[in-house]
Coordinates of C-alpha atoms in Angstrom, one line a residue:
M526 CA -19.8 -16.7 7.8
I527 CA -18.7 -16.9 4.4
D528 CA -16.6 -13.8 3.7
L529 CA -17.3 -12.7 0.1
V530 CA -14.5 -10.5 -0.8
E531 CA -12.0 -13.4 0.0
Q532 CA -14.4 -15.6 -2.2
I533 CA -13.6 -13.1 -5.2
V534 CA -9.8 -12.6 -4.4
R535 CA -9.4 -16.5 -4.1
H536 CA -12.1 -16.7 -7.5
Q537 CA -14.1 -19.1 -5.6
L538 CA -17.4 -17.1 -5.8
D539 CA -18.2 -19.7 -8.5
D540 CA -18.4 -22.5 -5.9
T541 CA -20.0 -20.3 -3.3
V542 CA -23.2 -19.7 -5.7
K543 CA -23.5 -23.2 -6.1
E544 CA -23.7 -24.6 -2.9
L545 CA -26.4 -21.7 -2.0
G546 CA -28.0 -23.9 -5.4
Q547 CA -27.3 -20.7 -7.4
P548 CA -27.0 -20.7 -11.2
K549 CA -23.5 -19.6 -12.4
F550 CA -24.5 -16.1 -13.2
R551 CA -25.2 -14.7 -9.8
A552 CA -21.5 -15.2 -9.2
K553 CA -20.6 -12.4 -11.6
Q554 CA -23.5 -9.9 -10.8
L555 CA -22.2 -10.3 -7.0
R556 CA -19.0 -9.4 -8.2
E557 CA -19.8 -6.5 -10.0
W558 CA -22.2 -5.3 -7.0
I559 CA -19.4 -5.6 -4.3
V560 CA -16.3 -4.4 -6.6
Q561 CA -17.4 -2.2 -9.0
K562 CA -21.0 -0.6 -7.9
R563 CA -19.9 -0.1 -4.6
V564 CA -22.6 -1.3 -2.5
D565 CA -22.4 -1.7 1.3
S566 CA -25.4 -4.5 1.7
F567 CA -27.4 -7.5 0.3
D568 CA -30.3 -5.2 0.0
E569 CA -28.9 -3.1 -2.4
M570 CA -28.6 -5.8 -4.9
T571 CA -31.4 -5.2 -6.6
N572 CA -30.9 -7.3 -9.4
L573 CA -31.1 -10.6 -7.1
P574 CA -34.0 -12.3 -6.0
K575 CA -35.2 -11.1 -2.7
A576 CA -35.3 -14.5 -1.3
L577 CA -31.3 -15.0 -2.5
R578 CA -30.7 -11.9 -0.6
E579 CA -32.2 -13.1 2.6
K580 CA -30.1 -16.2 2.2
L581 CA -26.7 -14.3 1.6
A582 CA -27.4 -12.4 4.4
E583 CA -27.9 -15.1 6.7
S584 CA -24.7 -17.1 5.1
C585 CA -22.5 -14.5 4.0
R586 CA -20.6 -11.4 4.6
I587 CA -19.5 -8.4 2.5
W588 CA -17.0 -6.9 5.0
T589 CA -15.0 -8.5 7.5
T590 CA -13.7 -5.1 9.1
T591 CA -15.1 -2.0 10.4
I592 CA -14.0 1.2 10.2
A593 CA -12.6 2.5 13.3
K594 CA -12.1 6.1 12.3
H595 CA -12.0 8.5 9.2
T596 CA -9.8 11.3 9.4
T597 CA -9.7 14.1 6.5
A598 CA -7.1 16.5 5.6
D599 CA -7.4 19.9 4.0
D600 CA -5.6 18.8 0.9
G601 CA -8.5 16.4 0.8
T602 CA -6.2 13.3 1.8
E603 CA -8.5 10.9 3.7
K604 CA -7.2 8.2 6.0
L605 CA -9.1 5.0 7.5
L606 CA -8.1 3.1 10.8
V607 CA -9.3 -0.2 10.0
Q608 CA -10.5 -2.7 12.4
L609 CA -9.8 -6.1 11.4
H610 CA -12.1 -8.9 13.0
D611 CA -9.9 -10.5 15.6
G612 CA -8.9 -6.8 16.9
G613 CA -5.6 -6.1 14.9
R614 CA -5.6 -2.5 13.2
I615 CA -4.1 -1.4 10.0
E616 CA -4.5 1.5 8.4
C617 CA -5.0 2.9 4.5
V618 CA -5.1 6.6 2.8
L619 CA -6.8 8.1 -0.7
L620 CA -4.7 10.7 -1.8
R621 CA -6.2 13.3 -4.2
D622 CA -3.7 15.1 -6.6
G623 CA -5.3 16.7 -9.7
D624 CA -7.1 14.2 -11.3
R625 CA -5.2 11.1 -9.6
R626 CA -7.3 9.2 -6.8
T627 CA -4.3 7.6 -5.5
I628 CA -4.9 4.9 -2.5
C629 CA -2.0 3.8 -0.1
I630 CA -3.2 0.0 1.5
S631 CA -1.4 -2.0 3.9
S632 CA 0.0 -5.6 3.9
Q633 CA 0.2 -6.6 7.6
V634 CA -0.6 -5.9 11.1
G635 CA 2.4 -3.9 11.7
C636 CA 6.0 -4.8 10.4
A637 CA 8.8 -6.7 11.2
M638 CA 11.9 -4.7 9.3
G639 CA 12.1 -2.6 11.8
C640 CA 13.1 0.4 10.4
V641 CA 13.9 3.4 12.9
F642 CA 12.0 6.0 11.8
C643 CA 9.0 4.7 11.3
A644 CA 5.8 4.0 13.6
S645 CA 4.2 0.8 12.3
G646 CA 7.0 -1.2 13.2
L647 CA 7.5 0.4 16.8
D648 CA 5.2 -2.7 18.1
G649 CA 6.6 -5.1 15.8
V650 CA 4.1 -7.2 13.3
D651 CA 1.4 -9.3 14.5
R652 CA 0.3 -11.3 11.4
N653 CA -0.1 -11.0 7.8
L654 CA -3.2 -9.7 6.1
T655 CA -5.5 -12.0 4.2
S656 CA -5.4 -11.6 -0.1
G657 CA -9.7 -10.4 1.8
E658 CA -8.3 -8.0 3.8
I659 CA -6.1 -6.0 1.5
A660 CA -8.8 -6.0 -1.2
E661 CA -11.5 -4.3 1.1
Q662 CA -9.1 -2.0 2.0
M663 CA -9.1 -0.8 -1.9
L664 CA -12.9 -1.4 -2.2
R665 CA -13.6 1.2 1.3
L666 CA -11.6 3.7 0.0
Q667 CA -13.2 3.4 -3.6
M668 CA -16.2 4.0 -1.3
L669 CA -14.8 7.4 -0.6
L670 CA -14.9 9.0 -3.9
P671 CA -18.1 10.2 -5.3
V672 CA -20.2 8.7 -8.4
G673 CA -18.0 9.4 -11.6
E674 CA -14.8 9.4 -9.8
R675 CA -12.5 6.1 -9.8
L676 CA -9.2 5.2 -8.7
S677 CA -6.4 5.5 -10.6
H678 CA -3.4 4.8 -8.7
I679 CA -2.0 2.3 -5.9
V680 CA 0.8 2.2 -3.9
V681 CA 1.4 -0.7 -1.4
M682 CA 3.2 1.2 1.4
G683 CA 1.5 1.2 3.9
M684 CA 1.5 -0.8 7.3
G685 CA 3.7 -4.1 6.9
E686 CA 6.4 -5.1 4.2
P687 CA 4.7 -6.5 1.3
L688 CA 7.0 -9.0 -0.3
A689 CA 6.7 -10.5 3.5
N690 CA 3.4 -11.3 2.2
V691 CA 3.9 -11.5 -1.4
D692 CA 1.2 -14.6 -1.6
R693 CA -1.6 -13.3 -0.1
L694 CA -0.7 -9.4 -1.7
L695 CA -0.9 -11.0 -5.7
P696 CA -4.3 -12.2 -5.7
A697 CA -5.4 -8.8 -4.1
L698 CA -3.5 -6.7 -6.6
D699 CA -5.0 -9.2 -9.2
L700 CA -8.3 -7.9 -8.7
A701 CA -7.4 -4.0 -8.5
S702 CA -6.0 -4.7 -11.8
A703 CA -8.5 -6.8 -14.0
E704 CA -11.3 -5.7 -16.5
D705 CA -13.9 -6.9 -14.7
G706 CA -12.2 -5.9 -10.8
L707 CA -11.2 -2.4 -10.4
G708 CA -9.5 -1.7 -13.8
I709 CA -6.4 -0.3 -12.5
S710 CA -3.7 -0.9 -15.1
A711 CA -0.6 -2.4 -13.7
R712 CA 1.6 0.2 -14.7
R713 CA 0.2 2.5 -12.2
I714 CA 0.4 -0.1 -9.0
T715 CA 3.5 0.3 -6.9
I716 CA 4.7 -2.2 -4.6
S717 CA 7.2 -0.7 -2.0
T718 CA 10.1 -3.1 -0.2
V719 CA 12.9 -2.6 2.1
G720 CA 14.2 -5.5 -0.5
L721 CA 14.0 -9.2 0.0
P722 CA 15.6 -10.7 -2.8
P723 CA 13.6 -13.7 -3.2
A724 CA 10.3 -12.3 -3.2
I725 CA 11.5 -10.1 -6.1
D726 CA 13.0 -12.6 -8.1
K727 CA 9.5 -14.3 -7.7
L728 CA 7.9 -11.4 -9.2
S729 CA 10.3 -11.7 -11.7
K730 CA 9.4 -15.2 -12.5
L731 CA 5.9 -14.3 -12.2
D732 CA 6.4 -11.0 -15.0
T733 CA 3.9 -9.4 -12.6
R734 CA 4.6 -6.1 -14.3
Y735 CA 3.8 -4.0 -11.4
H736 CA 6.0 -1.0 -10.6
L737 CA 9.0 -1.9 -7.7
A738 CA 10.1 1.0 -5.4
V739 CA 13.1 -0.2 -3.1
S740 CA 13.1 1.7 0.1
L741 CA 17.2 2.3 0.5
H742 CA 17.5 5.1 2.7
A743 CA 20.9 4.9 2.8
P744 CA 23.9 5.0 0.4
N745 CA 26.1 2.1 2.1
D746 CA 25.6 -1.1 4.6
E747 CA 26.9 0.2 7.5
L748 CA 24.3 3.1 7.9
R749 CA 21.6 1.4 5.9
T750 CA 21.8 -1.2 8.7
K751 CA 21.5 0.9 11.4
I752 CA 18.4 2.3 10.0
V753 CA 17.0 -0.7 8.5
P754 CA 18.3 -3.5 10.9
V755 CA 17.2 -6.1 8.4
N756 CA 19.9 -5.1 6.2
K757 CA 22.2 -6.9 7.9
T758 CA 21.4 -10.2 6.8
I759 CA 20.9 -8.9 3.1
G760 CA 23.3 -6.3 1.8
I761 CA 22.7 -3.5 -0.3
Q762 CA 23.9 -5.1 -3.8
K763 CA 22.1 -8.2 -3.6
I764 CA 19.1 -5.9 -3.4
L765 CA 20.1 -4.2 -6.6
D766 CA 20.8 -7.1 -8.3
A767 CA 17.7 -8.4 -7.6
A768 CA 15.9 -5.0 -8.8
D769 CA 18.2 -5.2 -12.1
Q770 CA 16.9 -8.4 -13.0
Y771 CA 12.9 -7.3 -12.3
F772 CA 13.6 -4.1 -14.8
E773 CA 15.4 -6.8 -17.2
V774 CA 12.3 -8.4 -17.2
S775 CA 9.3 -6.0 -16.5
G776 CA 10.7 -3.2 -18.5
R777 CA 9.5 -1.0 -15.4
R778 CA 11.5 1.8 -14.5
L779 CA 12.5 1.5 -10.9
T780 CA 11.9 3.7 -8.0
F781 CA 14.5 4.3 -5.0
E782 CA 12.7 5.4 -2.1
Y783 CA 15.0 7.4 0.5
V784 CA 13.3 8.9 3.2
L785 CA 16.0 11.9 4.1
L786 CA 16.4 12.0 8.2
S787 CA 18.2 15.1 9.6
E788 CA 21.9 15.1 10.4
L789 CA 21.3 10.9 10.1
N790 CA 21.2 10.4 6.3
D791 CA 21.3 13.9 4.3
R792 CA 24.9 14.8 4.6
P793 CA 26.6 15.7 1.1
E794 CA 28.6 12.6 1.4
H795 CA 26.0 10.8 1.1
A796 CA 24.3 12.4 -1.9
Q797 CA 27.4 11.3 -3.4
Q798 CA 27.6 8.0 -2.4
L799 CA 23.9 7.4 -3.2
A800 CA 24.6 9.4 -6.9
K801 CA 27.7 6.9 -7.2
L802 CA 25.6 4.0 -6.2
L803 CA 22.7 4.8 -8.4
K804 CA 24.4 6.0 -11.5
G805 CA 23.7 4.3 -14.6
R806 CA 20.7 2.8 -13.2
P807 CA 17.1 3.7 -15.5
A808 CA 15.6 4.9 -12.1
L809 CA 13.8 7.3 -10.3
L810 CA 14.9 8.4 -6.9
N811 CA 12.3 9.4 -5.1
V812 CA 13.2 11.5 -1.7
I813 CA 10.7 11.7 1.1
P814 CA 11.3 14.4 3.8
Y815 CA 10.9 12.7 7.0
N816 CA 7.1 13.0 8.9
P817 CA 8.0 13.2 12.2
V818 CA 6.2 10.6 14.6
P819 CA 5.6 11.2 18.6
G820 CA 8.2 9.7 20.3
L821 CA 10.8 9.2 17.7
P822 CA 13.9 11.7 17.8
Y823 CA 14.1 11.8 14.0
E824 CA 13.4 15.2 12.7
T825 CA 12.8 16.6 9.2
P826 CA 15.9 18.4 7.4
T827 CA 15.9 22.2 6.9
V828 CA 15.0 23.5 3.7
Q829 CA 18.6 24.4 2.7
A830 CA 19.9 20.5 3.2
Q831 CA 16.9 19.2 1.3
Q832 CA 18.1 21.6 -1.8
R833 CA 21.3 20.9 -1.3
F834 CA 21.2 16.9 -1.2
R835 CA 19.2 17.8 -4.3
D836 CA 21.6 19.5 -6.4
I837 CA 24.6 17.1 -5.5
L838 CA 22.3 14.3 -7.0
E839 CA 21.0 16.1 -10.3
N840 CA 24.3 17.5 -10.8
H841 CA 25.5 13.9 -11.4
G842 CA 22.7 13.0 -13.4
I843 CA 20.3 11.3 -11.2
T844 CA 16.4 11.7 -11.7
V845 CA 15.3 13.3 -8.7
K846 CA 11.8 14.0 -7.3
F847 CA 11.1 15.2 -3.9
R848 CA 7.7 14.2 -2.7
H849 CA 5.4 16.7 -1.3
R850 CA 3.9 15.1 2.2
K851 CA 0.2 15.1 2.3
G852 CA -2.0 14.5 5.3
D853 CA 0.2 15.7 7.8
K854 CA -2.4 17.0 10.1
I855 CA -4.2 13.6 10.3
N856 CA -0.8 11.6 10.8
A857 CA -0.7 10.2 7.5
A858 CA 2.8 8.6 8.2
C859 CA 2.2 4.8 8.6
G860 CA 1.3 3.8 11.4
Q861 CA 0.5 7.1 13.3
L862 CA -3.2 6.8 13.3
R863 CA -2.8 3.1 14.8
R864 CA -1.0 4.5 17.4
L865 CA -2.6 7.7 18.4
S866 CA -6.1 5.4 18.4
K867 CA -5.8 2.8 21.1
E868 CA -9.1 4.0 22.5
N869 CA -12.4 4.8 21.2
L870 CA -12.2 2.4 18.5
V871 CA -15.8 2.7 17.3
P872 CA -17.2 2.8 13.8
L873 CA -18.4 6.5 12.7
E874 CA -21.6 7.0 11.9
G875 CA -22.1 7.1 8.3
M876 CA -19.1 4.8 7.4
P877 CA -19.7 1.8 5.8
S878 CA -19.1 -1.1 8.8

């Protein structure tokens, strides 16, 4: 079977249409139906001849994935547990905040970075997602929106390390930012990474212009290596140097992510060190109070500890934003739903499959 979303992302749809004996303009129609009109079957493609729709149904498929579970929180957050064709599972999320419709998507099945607090990496990494599988998450989340609403922002902050799969990620993001794709401006697309300098350098050379969010989680190498083991072979300074270069090329203000873990990286001396590390950089520090994961020993810092941490940073002139946690009741932290849903992986009625 020909996977049409992968064909679209890889710009191979023209060849597929030609092989089916159809004129070139049919490729544009197919792309429009799948990407912009949010259809779920060939029967809905009403401007295609019936014979062509039947031929497409025999030789092609829109989806390679199915929806194993769909959960919704009171704040409007929706999370999908997506089952892949080979049985692997990933997660993606739709977040509603005012007029914003932000999606968080995954780039790998699992994760190899080993961040000690993260559910995604507890079982290691199985494989990279294909460009089509990354794009399918976007399209499936888009289908959760009512007619008249559209996606406004994308964060690649789900399962996996995006820059460990950068060659497959970028074609999917190109589809998201294309005018005949999802039409989301590159400045509204954020790639979150623990910091892989060679891949960051590649983004600089390609002049991608996407926002870059670097997950620090610690202000010094000793502590960071405990929290993010891959740091042992990299080091914070190399990451900062690569991020600074990306800023010079892209002009996009950097974001540094910092998951705040009670009694581990939330002490006053950590805030002081972090302020010194970031001083002078045109950056936003996005602090995320930890979202507890069953089976892991880490806890959310007290409100007092969070405020103390914030006050120290702001007193040093650091631009700080504390992220409001959404979707707690539906296990919206990365990897939670996947780990808690080992069974009953049956597509829900009424959901695209």
